[in-house]
């Protein structure tokens, strides 16, 4: 009985035009996205250097040679074009989806929620009949032209988009978000200029960004499903995504969300809209009236594989419901936050700042210690925030050093990060040789340092201290640091920095200057730090020590790479939205031409530096 009802709901016939709109818009956006965020225009930088470290989900997933990676990206781009045009639709979906997931699995540093969403939508389109309207396939084959589609085509897409919003709202129930700690310094953005006439920046950040974002994410999916509230939901959701496109550099994500909103509307709304257009315009648009009736019943007859298809749909739904909560299984991927990054739908809940990263290589044979430039062998710094990628990085560095006859080495990594406005603190134990460390995807990482949650209450005080320092001058800077008992931090004050001082906020530290001066500092004690000289700060108390650096000078010369400044903005991903779309497209075309000439005629490749 239950299966019969499920079959009736899933195979109820629907007009194909609404689904076609989603297909066209998604395909168009992917045509653009492949050149930008997927990295088609940067294939030479990503895969042309064989000394570069990669961070695949599975170690057996390896990149192809540069030439064939270009061909793979070309295949993905042609697939996106085919999706948009509805040409050889199934083959186009495969041509896009398979390379897309391969590239995604190949590089965890590119993982985020929207990249995962694009991959899911490509799979849903692959199994759909989204080419039955306004497509080259429908123009060629009259048997599918305007042919109604089973309702499950719509149900699965609606489910996925609903889950995107709802789970994002559920994840925002975190005290960090509801307390207003996740998104800082957004109230000063120009998008809120009209509101700042009568609201303070703090009020905008808390009530508009945090509480407003939470309520919208949690409820908008329900309002979209209810016809009476749908117009209002569409208005607020559209405004939300347009605002996000201005606030954050997140690629095509806001536009993909906008493109999928109409799927919640009536299945024949495009035809009704076309029918209402002026006669001349209507002649240029797809046929809005001709419908091929394939059966007399509004429900497609049960086929031999109906139960199997229902089972697959059920498995997809259950998987998507469960995966965002899989952190109790995949514990090795957790850090201070739970959940595998990329598909937890905890969007914007966690704001990270990285103060500095130190990679130490010790030659066990000679005892010599070297410090490795953290920009060598990698193309971005996302690896520093995840234990699994730090582990992969250490083993990759070992392989690269082995090529220059450094085979017996120990590698230590010291990462200082801040979560949602807390003190900067160590993420992993800097005393652990990562080449001998244990890591498993299913067990907690033993060398991960705990988040100092007992210091979370300091955040209000830190904000006050920050404002005080900023009032000193336009060049005033401050950085807040917490460290564990018995551990030390070596730091350096560049020549361009003046008035550098350290003040202890909690606990006790020992300050050692390179010239031999040594002193102990207790709560509220301050000490000047000379420039162009190394210093070491050791926590001597039996509780974590907290202290702050203050200094005057440009942020690029600060002792802390990400020290707060008066003009600090919310961290954003480094994509190329500010660059003309034609520039990445031209680069991609040039890379394809170069690869073809090499593969066909053996013409040597010309690699470009970053």
Coordinates of C-alpha atoms in Angstrom, one line a residue:
X1 CA 0.0 0.0 0.0
X2 CA 2.8 2.4 1.0
X3 CA 4.8 1.5 -2.1
X4 CA 1.7 2.1 -4.3
X5 CA 1.3 5.6 -2.9
X6 CA 5.0 6.3 -3.4
X7 CA 4.7 5.1 -7.0
X8 CA 1.7 7.3 -7.6
X9 CA 3.5 10.4 -6.2
X10 CA 6.8 9.7 -8.0
X11 CA 5.3 8.8 -11.4
X12 CA 2.6 11.4 -11.6
X13 CA 3.2 13.1 -14.9
X14 CA 4.3 16.7 -14.9
X15 CA 5.0 19.3 -17.5
X16 CA 8.7 19.3 -18.5
X17 CA 9.1 23.1 -19.0
X18 CA 10.0 24.0 -15.5
X19 CA 12.7 21.3 -15.3
X20 CA 14.1 22.5 -18.6
X21 CA 14.6 26.0 -17.1
X22 CA 16.6 24.5 -14.3
X23 CA 18.6 22.5 -16.8
X24 CA 19.4 25.5 -19.0
X25 CA 20.4 27.8 -16.2
X26 CA 22.5 25.2 -14.3
X27 CA 24.3 24.2 -17.5
X28 CA 25.0 27.9 -18.4
X29 CA 26.4 28.6 -14.9
X30 CA 28.6 25.5 -15.1
X31 CA 29.9 26.6 -18.4
X32 CA 31.2 29.7 -16.6
X33 CA 32.1 28.0 -13.4
X34 CA 34.5 25.4 -15.0
X35 CA 36.7 28.2 -16.2
X36 CA 36.8 30.0 -12.9
X37 CA 36.3 28.0 -9.7
X38 CA 36.8 24.6 -11.2
X39 CA 40.2 25.8 -12.4
X40 CA 40.1 25.2 -16.2
X41 CA 42.1 28.4 -16.7
X42 CA 44.7 27.3 -14.1
X43 CA 45.2 23.6 -15.1
X44 CA 48.9 24.4 -15.8
X45 CA 49.4 25.7 -12.2
X46 CA 47.4 22.9 -10.6
X47 CA 48.6 19.9 -12.6
X48 CA 51.6 21.1 -14.6
X49 CA 54.1 21.0 -11.8
X50 CA 54.9 17.4 -10.8
X51 CA 56.5 18.6 -7.5
X52 CA 53.2 19.9 -6.3
X53 CA 51.4 18.1 -3.5
X54 CA 47.8 17.0 -4.1
X55 CA 45.2 16.1 -1.4
X56 CA 42.9 13.4 -2.8
X57 CA 40.2 11.8 -0.7
X58 CA 41.7 8.4 -1.6
X59 CA 45.4 8.1 -2.1
X60 CA 45.0 5.9 -5.1
X61 CA 43.3 8.8 -7.0
X62 CA 46.1 10.4 -9.0
X63 CA 46.1 13.3 -11.5
X64 CA 46.6 12.7 -15.2
X65 CA 49.4 14.4 -17.0
X66 CA 48.9 18.1 -17.7
X67 CA 47.9 17.5 -21.3
X68 CA 45.2 14.9 -20.4
X69 CA 43.9 17.0 -17.6
X70 CA 43.3 19.8 -20.1
X71 CA 41.4 17.3 -22.3
X72 CA 39.4 16.2 -19.2
X73 CA 38.5 19.8 -18.4
X74 CA 37.5 20.2 -22.1
X75 CA 35.3 17.2 -21.8
X76 CA 33.7 18.6 -18.7
X77 CA 33.1 21.9 -20.3
X78 CA 31.5 20.4 -23.4
X79 CA 29.3 18.3 -21.1
X80 CA 28.1 21.5 -19.4
X81 CA 27.4 23.0 -22.9
X82 CA 25.4 19.9 -23.8
X83 CA 23.4 20.2 -20.6
X84 CA 22.6 23.8 -21.3
X85 CA 21.6 23.1 -24.9
X86 CA 19.9 19.7 -24.2
X87 CA 22.0 18.0 -26.8
X88 CA 22.8 14.3 -26.4
X89 CA 21.6 14.9 -22.9
X90 CA 22.6 11.7 -21.1
X91 CA 26.0 11.7 -22.6
X92 CA 26.5 15.4 -21.8
X93 CA 25.6 14.8 -18.2
X94 CA 28.0 11.9 -18.0
X95 CA 30.7 14.0 -19.7
X96 CA 30.3 16.7 -17.1
X97 CA 29.6 14.6 -14.0
X98 CA 32.4 12.0 -14.2
X99 CA 35.3 14.5 -14.7
X100 CA 33.7 16.8 -12.2
X101 CA 33.7 14.2 -9.4
X102 CA 37.1 13.0 -10.4
X103 CA 38.6 16.5 -10.1
X104 CA 36.7 17.0 -6.8
X105 CA 38.0 13.8 -5.3
X106 CA 41.5 14.7 -6.5
X107 CA 41.8 17.9 -4.4
X108 CA 40.2 18.3 -1.0
X109 CA 41.5 21.9 -0.8
X110 CA 38.8 22.8 -3.3
X111 CA 36.0 21.3 -1.3
X112 CA 33.1 23.4 -0.1
X113 CA 29.4 23.0 0.2
X114 CA 28.5 24.5 -3.1
X115 CA 31.0 22.4 -5.1
X116 CA 29.4 19.4 -3.6
X117 CA 25.9 20.7 -4.5
X118 CA 26.9 21.1 -8.2
X119 CA 28.0 17.5 -8.3
X120 CA 24.8 16.3 -6.8
X121 CA 22.7 18.3 -9.2
X122 CA 24.6 16.9 -12.1
X123 CA 23.8 13.4 -11.0
X124 CA 20.1 14.2 -10.5
X125 CA 20.0 15.7 -14.0
X126 CA 21.7 12.6 -15.5
X127 CA 18.8 10.4 -14.4
X128 CA 16.1 13.0 -15.3
X129 CA 14.2 13.8 -18.4
X130 CA 15.2 17.5 -18.4
X131 CA 15.7 17.4 -22.2
X132 CA 12.0 17.0 -23.1
X133 CA 11.5 20.7 -23.6
X134 CA 13.5 23.6 -25.1
X135 CA 16.4 21.3 -26.1
X136 CA 18.2 20.2 -29.3
X137 CA 17.2 16.6 -28.4
X138 CA 13.5 17.5 -28.4
X139 CA 13.9 19.4 -31.6
X140 CA 15.5 16.4 -33.3
X141 CA 13.3 13.7 -31.7
X142 CA 9.5 14.5 -31.8
X143 CA 8.9 11.4 -29.6
X144 CA 10.2 13.3 -26.5
X145 CA 9.2 16.8 -27.5
X146 CA 7.0 18.2 -24.8
X147 CA 6.6 14.7 -23.4
X148 CA 5.6 14.9 -19.7
X149 CA 8.1 13.8 -17.1
X150 CA 7.6 11.7 -14.0
X151 CA 7.2 13.8 -10.8
X152 CA 10.3 12.2 -9.2
X153 CA 12.3 14.4 -11.6
X154 CA 11.0 17.4 -9.6
X155 CA 10.8 15.7 -6.2
X156 CA 14.5 14.9 -6.0
X157 CA 15.7 18.4 -7.1
X158 CA 13.2 20.0 -4.7
X159 CA 14.4 17.7 -1.9
X160 CA 18.1 18.5 -2.5
X161 CA 17.5 22.3 -2.5
X162 CA 15.1 22.1 0.5
X163 CA 17.8 20.1 2.4
X164 CA 20.4 22.7 1.5
X165 CA 18.4 25.4 3.2
X166 CA 17.0 23.4 6.1
X167 CA 20.2 21.8 7.1
X168 CA 22.0 25.1 6.8
X169 CA 19.5 26.4 9.3
X170 CA 19.8 23.4 11.6
X171 CA 23.6 23.8 11.6
X172 CA 23.1 27.5 12.5
X173 CA 21.5 26.4 15.8
X174 CA 25.1 26.3 17.0
X175 CA 25.7 28.7 19.9
X176 CA 28.6 30.2 17.9
X177 CA 26.2 31.4 15.2
X178 CA 23.3 32.4 17.5
X179 CA 25.7 34.2 19.7
X180 CA 26.8 36.3 16.8
X181 CA 30.5 35.2 16.7
X182 CA 30.6 33.6 13.2
X183 CA 30.4 36.6 10.8
X184 CA 32.4 39.6 12.0
X185 CA 32.8 43.0 10.4
X186 CA 30.0 42.5 7.9
X187 CA 28.0 45.5 9.1
X188 CA 30.4 47.9 7.5
X189 CA 29.9 46.4 4.0
X190 CA 28.4 48.7 1.4
X191 CA 25.4 46.4 0.9
X192 CA 24.2 47.5 4.3
X193 CA 24.7 51.3 3.7
X194 CA 20.9 52.1 3.7
X195 CA 20.5 50.3 7.0
X196 CA 23.4 52.1 8.7
X197 CA 21.3 55.3 8.6
X198 CA 19.3 54.1 11.5
X199 CA 21.0 50.8 12.7
X200 CA 24.5 50.3 14.2
X201 CA 26.9 47.9 12.5
X202 CA 26.7 45.6 15.5
X203 CA 22.9 45.5 15.3
X204 CA 23.1 44.7 11.6
X205 CA 25.6 41.9 12.1
X206 CA 23.6 40.2 14.9
X207 CA 20.0 40.7 13.9
X208 CA 20.2 40.9 10.1
X209 CA 23.2 38.5 9.4
X210 CA 23.0 36.0 12.2
X211 CA 19.4 35.8 13.4
X212 CA 18.0 36.7 10.0
X213 CA 20.2 34.2 8.2
X214 CA 19.2 31.5 10.7
X215 CA 15.5 32.1 10.4
X216 CA 15.6 32.3 6.6
X217 CA 17.6 29.1 6.1
X218 CA 15.6 27.1 8.6
X219 CA 12.1 28.1 7.2
X220 CA 12.4 29.2 3.6
X221 CA 12.2 25.7 2.3
X222 CA 8.8 25.2 3.9
X223 CA 7.5 28.6 2.6
X224 CA 8.7 27.6 -0.9
X225 CA 6.6 24.4 -0.8
X226 CA 3.4 26.2 0.2
X227 CA 1.8 28.0 -2.8
X228 CA 0.3 30.8 -0.7
X229 CA 3.6 31.8 0.9
X230 CA 5.8 31.0 -2.2
X231 CA 5.9 34.6 -3.7
X232 CA 7.1 36.0 -0.4
X233 CA 9.6 33.2 0.0
X234 CA 10.9 33.8 -3.5
X235 CA 11.4 37.5 -2.8
X236 CA 13.3 36.9 0.5
X237 CA 15.4 34.0 -1.0
X238 CA 16.3 36.1 -4.1
X239 CA 17.2 39.1 -1.9
X240 CA 19.3 36.8 0.3
X241 CA 21.3 35.3 -2.6
X242 CA 21.8 38.6 -4.3
X243 CA 23.2 40.0 -1.1
X244 CA 25.5 37.0 -0.6
X245 CA 26.8 37.5 -4.1
X246 CA 27.9 41.0 -3.0
X247 CA 29.2 40.1 0.5
X248 CA 31.2 37.0 -0.3
X249 CA 33.4 35.7 -3.1
X250 CA 31.7 32.3 -3.5
X251 CA 31.7 31.8 -7.2
X252 CA 28.5 30.8 -8.9
X253 CA 26.8 29.5 -5.7
X254 CA 24.3 32.4 -5.2
X255 CA 23.4 32.2 -8.9
X256 CA 22.9 28.4 -8.9
X257 CA 20.6 28.9 -5.9
X258 CA 18.7 31.5 -7.8
X259 CA 18.5 29.2 -10.8
X260 CA 17.0 26.4 -8.7
X261 CA 14.4 28.5 -7.0
X262 CA 11.8 28.3 -9.9
X263 CA 11.7 24.5 -9.5
X264 CA 9.4 25.1 -6.5
X265 CA 6.9 26.8 -8.7
X266 CA 4.2 25.2 -10.9
X267 CA 5.6 22.8 -13.4
X268 CA 4.1 24.6 -16.4
X269 CA 4.9 28.2 -15.4
X270 CA 7.3 28.8 -18.3
X271 CA 4.6 27.9 -20.8
X272 CA 2.1 30.2 -19.1
X273 CA 4.7 33.0 -19.1
X274 CA 5.4 32.4 -22.8
X275 CA 1.7 32.4 -23.6
X276 CA 1.4 35.8 -22.0
X277 CA 4.2 37.3 -24.1
X278 CA 3.5 39.6 -27.1
X279 CA 2.9 37.7 -30.3
X280 CA 6.2 38.7 -32.0
X281 CA 8.2 37.6 -28.9
X282 CA 6.2 34.5 -28.5
X283 CA 7.2 33.3 -32.0
X284 CA 10.9 33.4 -30.9
X285 CA 10.2 31.3 -27.8
X286 CA 9.6 27.5 -27.4
X287 CA 6.1 26.2 -28.1
X288 CA 3.9 26.9 -25.1
X289 CA 0.9 24.9 -26.2
X290 CA 1.7 21.7 -28.0
X291 CA 1.8 18.8 -25.5
X292 CA 2.3 15.2 -26.5
X293 CA -0.1 13.0 -24.4
X294 CA 1.6 9.7 -24.0
X295 CA -1.1 8.1 -21.8
X296 CA -4.6 8.7 -20.7
X297 CA -3.7 8.3 -17.0
X298 CA -2.1 11.2 -15.0
X299 CA 0.2 8.6 -13.5
X300 CA 2.7 6.7 -15.6
X301 CA 2.1 2.9 -15.5
X302 CA 4.2 0.9 -13.2
X303 CA 7.2 -0.6 -15.2
X304 CA 9.3 -3.6 -14.5
X305 CA 12.0 -1.5 -12.8
X306 CA 9.7 0.8 -10.8
X307 CA 10.5 -0.8 -7.4
X308 CA 14.2 -0.8 -8.2
X309 CA 14.1 2.9 -9.1
X310 CA 12.1 3.7 -5.9
X311 CA 14.8 1.9 -3.9
X312 CA 17.5 3.9 -5.5
X313 CA 15.7 7.1 -4.8
X314 CA 15.1 6.1 -1.2
X315 CA 18.8 5.3 -0.8
X316 CA 19.7 8.7 -2.3
X317 CA 17.4 10.5 0.2
X318 CA 18.6 8.5 3.2
X319 CA 22.3 9.1 2.2
X320 CA 21.8 12.8 1.9
X321 CA 19.9 13.0 5.2
X322 CA 22.7 11.1 7.0
X323 CA 25.9 12.3 5.5
X324 CA 25.9 15.7 7.1
X325 CA 25.9 13.9 10.5
X326 CA 28.6 11.4 9.7
X327 CA 31.2 13.0 11.9
X328 CA 30.8 10.3 14.5
X329 CA 32.0 7.7 11.9
X330 CA 34.6 9.8 10.0
X331 CA 36.3 11.1 13.1
X332 CA 39.7 11.4 11.5
X333 CA 38.4 14.4 9.4
X334 CA 37.1 16.3 12.4
X335 CA 39.2 19.1 13.9
X336 CA 37.7 21.7 16.3
X337 CA 34.5 21.3 14.5
X338 CA 32.6 18.2 13.6
X339 CA 31.7 17.0 10.2
X340 CA 33.5 16.3 7.0
X341 CA 34.2 19.6 5.3
X342 CA 32.4 20.0 2.0
X343 CA 29.0 18.4 2.6
X344 CA 28.0 19.2 6.2
X345 CA 26.0 22.2 5.1
X346 CA 27.4 24.2 8.0
X347 CA 27.9 27.2 5.7
X348 CA 29.5 30.3 7.3
X349 CA 29.1 28.9 10.8
X350 CA 32.9 28.7 11.3
X351 CA 35.1 31.7 10.5
X352 CA 38.8 30.8 10.6
X353 CA 41.9 33.0 10.7
X354 CA 45.4 31.6 10.4
X355 CA 48.2 33.6 12.2
X356 CA 51.2 31.6 10.9
X357 CA 52.4 28.2 10.0
X358 CA 55.9 26.8 10.6
X359 CA 57.1 23.7 8.8
X360 CA 60.3 22.3 10.4
X361 CA 62.4 19.6 8.6
X362 CA 65.0 17.8 10.7
X363 CA 67.7 15.8 9.0
X364 CA 68.1 12.8 11.4
X365 CA 71.5 12.0 10.0
X366 CA 73.1 15.3 10.6
X367 CA 70.8 16.8 13.1
X368 CA 70.4 19.9 11.0
X369 CA 67.1 21.8 11.2
X370 CA 65.6 23.6 8.2
X371 CA 62.4 25.7 7.9
X372 CA 60.4 25.1 4.8
X373 CA 58.5 27.8 2.9
X374 CA 54.9 26.9 3.4
X375 CA 54.0 28.1 -0.1
X376 CA 56.4 25.5 -1.7
X377 CA 54.7 22.4 -3.1
X378 CA 51.1 23.7 -2.6
X379 CA 48.8 26.1 -4.4
X380 CA 46.8 27.3 -1.5
X381 CA 46.8 27.2 2.3
X382 CA 43.6 25.3 3.0
X383 CA 45.5 22.2 4.0
X384 CA 46.7 23.9 7.2
X385 CA 43.3 23.7 8.8
X386 CA 42.7 19.9 8.5
X387 CA 44.7 17.1 10.2
X388 CA 44.2 14.7 7.3
X389 CA 45.7 17.1 4.8
X390 CA 48.5 18.1 7.1
X391 CA 49.3 14.4 7.4
X392 CA 49.2 14.1 3.6
X393 CA 51.3 17.2 3.2
X394 CA 54.1 15.9 5.5
X395 CA 54.3 12.6 3.5
X396 CA 54.3 14.5 0.2
X397 CA 57.2 16.7 1.5
X398 CA 59.1 13.6 2.5
X399 CA 58.8 12.3 -1.1
X400 CA 59.9 15.6 -2.6
X401 CA 62.9 15.8 -0.2
X402 CA 63.8 12.2 -1.1
X403 CA 64.3 13.4 -4.7
X404 CA 67.2 15.5 -3.4
X405 CA 68.7 12.8 -1.3
X406 CA 67.2 13.8 2.0
X407 CA 65.7 10.5 2.9
X408 CA 66.0 10.2 6.7
X409 CA 64.0 13.2 8.0
X410 CA 61.4 14.2 10.6
X411 CA 58.7 16.7 9.7
X412 CA 56.9 18.9 12.3
X413 CA 54.2 21.4 11.5
X414 CA 53.0 24.2 13.8
X415 CA 49.7 25.8 12.9
X416 CA 48.2 28.7 14.7
X417 CA 44.5 29.4 14.1
X418 CA 41.6 31.2 15.6
X419 CA 38.0 30.0 15.4
X420 CA 35.2 32.6 15.5
X421 CA 37.1 35.4 17.1
X422 CA 38.9 33.4 19.8
X423 CA 42.5 33.6 20.7
X424 CA 45.0 32.3 18.1
X425 CA 46.1 28.9 19.3
X426 CA 47.9 25.7 18.1
X427 CA 45.8 23.3 16.0
X428 CA 48.2 20.4 16.2
X429 CA 51.0 19.3 18.5
X430 CA 54.2 20.8 17.1
X431 CA 56.3 18.1 18.9
X432 CA 54.9 15.2 16.9
X433 CA 56.9 13.9 13.9
X434 CA 54.1 13.6 11.4
X435 CA 56.0 10.9 9.4
X436 CA 55.6 8.6 12.5
X437 CA 52.2 9.9 13.5
X438 CA 49.0 7.8 13.3
X439 CA 46.0 8.9 11.4
X440 CA 42.8 7.0 10.5
X441 CA 39.7 8.3 8.9
X442 CA 37.6 6.5 11.5
X443 CA 39.5 7.4 14.7
X444 CA 40.1 10.8 16.4
X445 CA 43.4 12.3 15.5
X446 CA 45.6 11.9 18.6
X447 CA 48.0 14.8 17.8
X448 CA 45.1 17.3 17.4
X449 CA 45.3 20.0 20.1
X450 CA 41.9 20.7 21.8
X451 CA 40.1 24.0 21.3
X452 CA 40.5 26.1 24.4
X453 CA 36.8 26.5 25.0
X454 CA 37.4 27.7 28.6
X455 CA 38.7 30.9 27.0
X456 CA 35.7 31.5 24.8
X457 CA 34.2 34.0 27.3
X458 CA 37.2 36.3 26.5
X459 CA 35.8 37.2 23.1
X460 CA 33.8 40.2 24.4
X461 CA 36.9 41.5 26.2
X462 CA 39.0 40.9 23.1
X463 CA 36.7 43.0 21.1
X464 CA 37.0 45.8 23.6
X465 CA 40.7 45.6 23.6
X466 CA 40.8 45.6 19.9
X467 CA 38.8 48.8 19.6
X468 CA 41.0 50.4 22.2
X469 CA 44.2 49.6 20.2
X470 CA 42.6 50.7 17.0
X471 CA 41.9 54.1 18.6
X472 CA 45.6 54.7 19.1
X473 CA 46.3 55.3 15.4
X474 CA 45.3 54.2 11.9
X475 CA 48.3 51.9 11.9
X476 CA 47.7 50.2 15.2
X477 CA 47.5 46.4 15.1
X478 CA 46.8 43.7 17.7
X479 CA 46.9 39.9 17.8
X480 CA 45.6 37.7 20.6
X481 CA 47.4 34.5 21.4
X482 CA 46.8 31.6 23.8
X483 CA 49.3 28.7 24.3
X484 CA 49.4 25.4 26.3
X485 CA 51.6 24.9 29.4
X486 CA 55.2 24.0 28.6
X487 CA 55.0 25.0 24.9
X488 CA 56.9 27.9 23.3
X489 CA 56.4 30.1 20.3
X490 CA 59.3 31.6 18.4
X491 CA 58.5 34.9 16.7
X492 CA 60.1 37.8 14.9
X493 CA 59.4 41.5 14.8
X494 CA 60.2 42.9 11.3
X495 CA 62.2 46.1 10.9
X496 CA 59.1 48.0 9.6
X497 CA 57.2 47.5 12.9
X498 CA 57.5 49.9 15.8
X499 CA 56.2 50.0 19.4
X500 CA 55.8 46.3 19.5
X501 CA 54.8 45.1 22.9
X502 CA 53.5 42.0 24.6
X503 CA 51.0 42.0 27.5
X504 CA 50.0 39.0 29.5
X505 CA 46.2 38.6 30.0
X506 CA 46.1 35.3 31.8
X507 CA 48.7 32.8 33.2
X508 CA 52.5 33.3 33.2
X509 CA 55.1 33.3 30.4
X510 CA 58.8 33.5 30.1
X511 CA 60.1 36.0 27.5
X512 CA 63.5 35.3 26.0
X513 CA 65.1 37.7 23.6
X514 CA 67.7 36.6 21.1
X515 CA 70.4 38.8 22.7
X516 CA 70.1 36.9 25.9
X517 CA 67.6 38.9 27.9
X518 CA 65.1 36.7 29.8
X519 CA 62.1 37.8 32.0
X520 CA 59.0 36.4 33.5
X521 CA 55.7 38.1 32.9
X522 CA 52.5 37.7 34.9
X523 CA 49.0 39.0 34.4
X524 CA 48.9 42.6 33.2
X525 CA 52.7 42.7 32.8
X526 CA 54.0 44.2 29.6
X527 CA 57.3 44.1 27.8
X528 CA 58.8 45.8 24.7
X529 CA 59.9 43.7 21.8
X530 CA 62.9 44.9 19.7
X531 CA 62.6 44.7 16.0
X532 CA 64.8 42.6 13.7
X533 CA 65.4 40.2 16.6
X534 CA 63.9 36.8 17.3
X535 CA 62.1 36.2 20.6
X536 CA 60.6 33.2 22.3
X537 CA 57.5 33.1 24.6
X538 CA 57.2 30.0 26.8
X539 CA 54.1 29.3 28.9
X540 CA 55.3 28.6 32.4
X541 CA 52.0 28.5 34.3
X542 CA 50.0 25.3 34.8
X543 CA 47.1 26.8 32.9
X544 CA 47.1 28.1 29.3
X545 CA 48.7 31.5 29.0
X546 CA 47.0 34.3 27.1
X547 CA 48.7 37.4 25.8
X548 CA 48.4 40.0 23.2
X549 CA 50.8 41.6 20.7
X550 CA 50.4 45.3 20.0
X551 CA 52.4 47.1 17.4
X552 CA 52.3 49.9 14.9
X553 CA 53.0 49.3 11.2
X554 CA 51.6 47.8 8.0
X555 CA 49.8 44.4 8.5
X556 CA 52.2 42.8 5.9
X557 CA 55.1 43.5 8.3
X558 CA 53.4 42.4 11.4
X559 CA 54.7 39.7 13.7
X560 CA 51.5 37.9 13.1
X561 CA 50.4 37.2 9.5
X562 CA 46.7 37.7 10.2
X563 CA 46.7 40.2 13.1
X564 CA 43.5 42.2 13.3
X565 CA 43.4 45.7 11.8
X566 CA 40.9 48.5 11.6
X567 CA 40.0 47.5 8.0
X568 CA 39.8 43.8 8.7
X569 CA 37.1 42.1 6.6
X570 CA 35.5 38.7 6.8
X571 CA 37.9 36.1 5.2
X572 CA 36.8 35.2 1.7
X573 CA 37.9 32.5 -0.8
X574 CA 40.3 33.6 -3.5
X575 CA 38.5 33.0 -6.8
X576 CA 38.5 35.2 -9.8
X577 CA 35.1 36.9 -9.9
X578 CA 36.7 40.3 -10.3
X579 CA 38.4 39.3 -13.5
X580 CA 36.6 39.5 -16.8
X581 CA 35.1 36.2 -17.8
X582 CA 36.8 36.4 -21.1
X583 CA 40.2 36.2 -19.5
X584 CA 39.8 32.7 -17.9
X585 CA 38.0 31.5 -21.1
X586 CA 40.9 32.7 -23.3
X587 CA 43.4 31.0 -20.9
X588 CA 41.5 27.8 -21.0
X589 CA 41.3 27.9 -24.8
X590 CA 45.1 28.5 -25.0
X591 CA 45.8 25.6 -22.7
X592 CA 43.7 23.2 -24.8
X593 CA 45.4 24.3 -28.0
X594 CA 48.8 23.9 -26.4
X595 CA 47.9 20.4 -25.1
X596 CA 46.5 19.3 -28.5
X597 CA 49.6 20.4 -30.3
X598 CA 51.7 18.5 -27.9
X599 CA 49.6 15.3 -28.0
X600 CA 49.2 15.3 -31.8
X601 CA 52.4 16.8 -33.1
X602 CA 54.8 16.5 -30.1
X603 CA 55.3 20.3 -29.8
X604 CA 57.0 21.0 -26.4
X605 CA 54.8 22.5 -23.7
X606 CA 55.4 26.1 -22.5
X607 CA 54.7 26.2 -18.8
X608 CA 53.9 29.6 -17.2
X609 CA 54.8 30.6 -13.7
X610 CA 52.1 31.8 -11.3

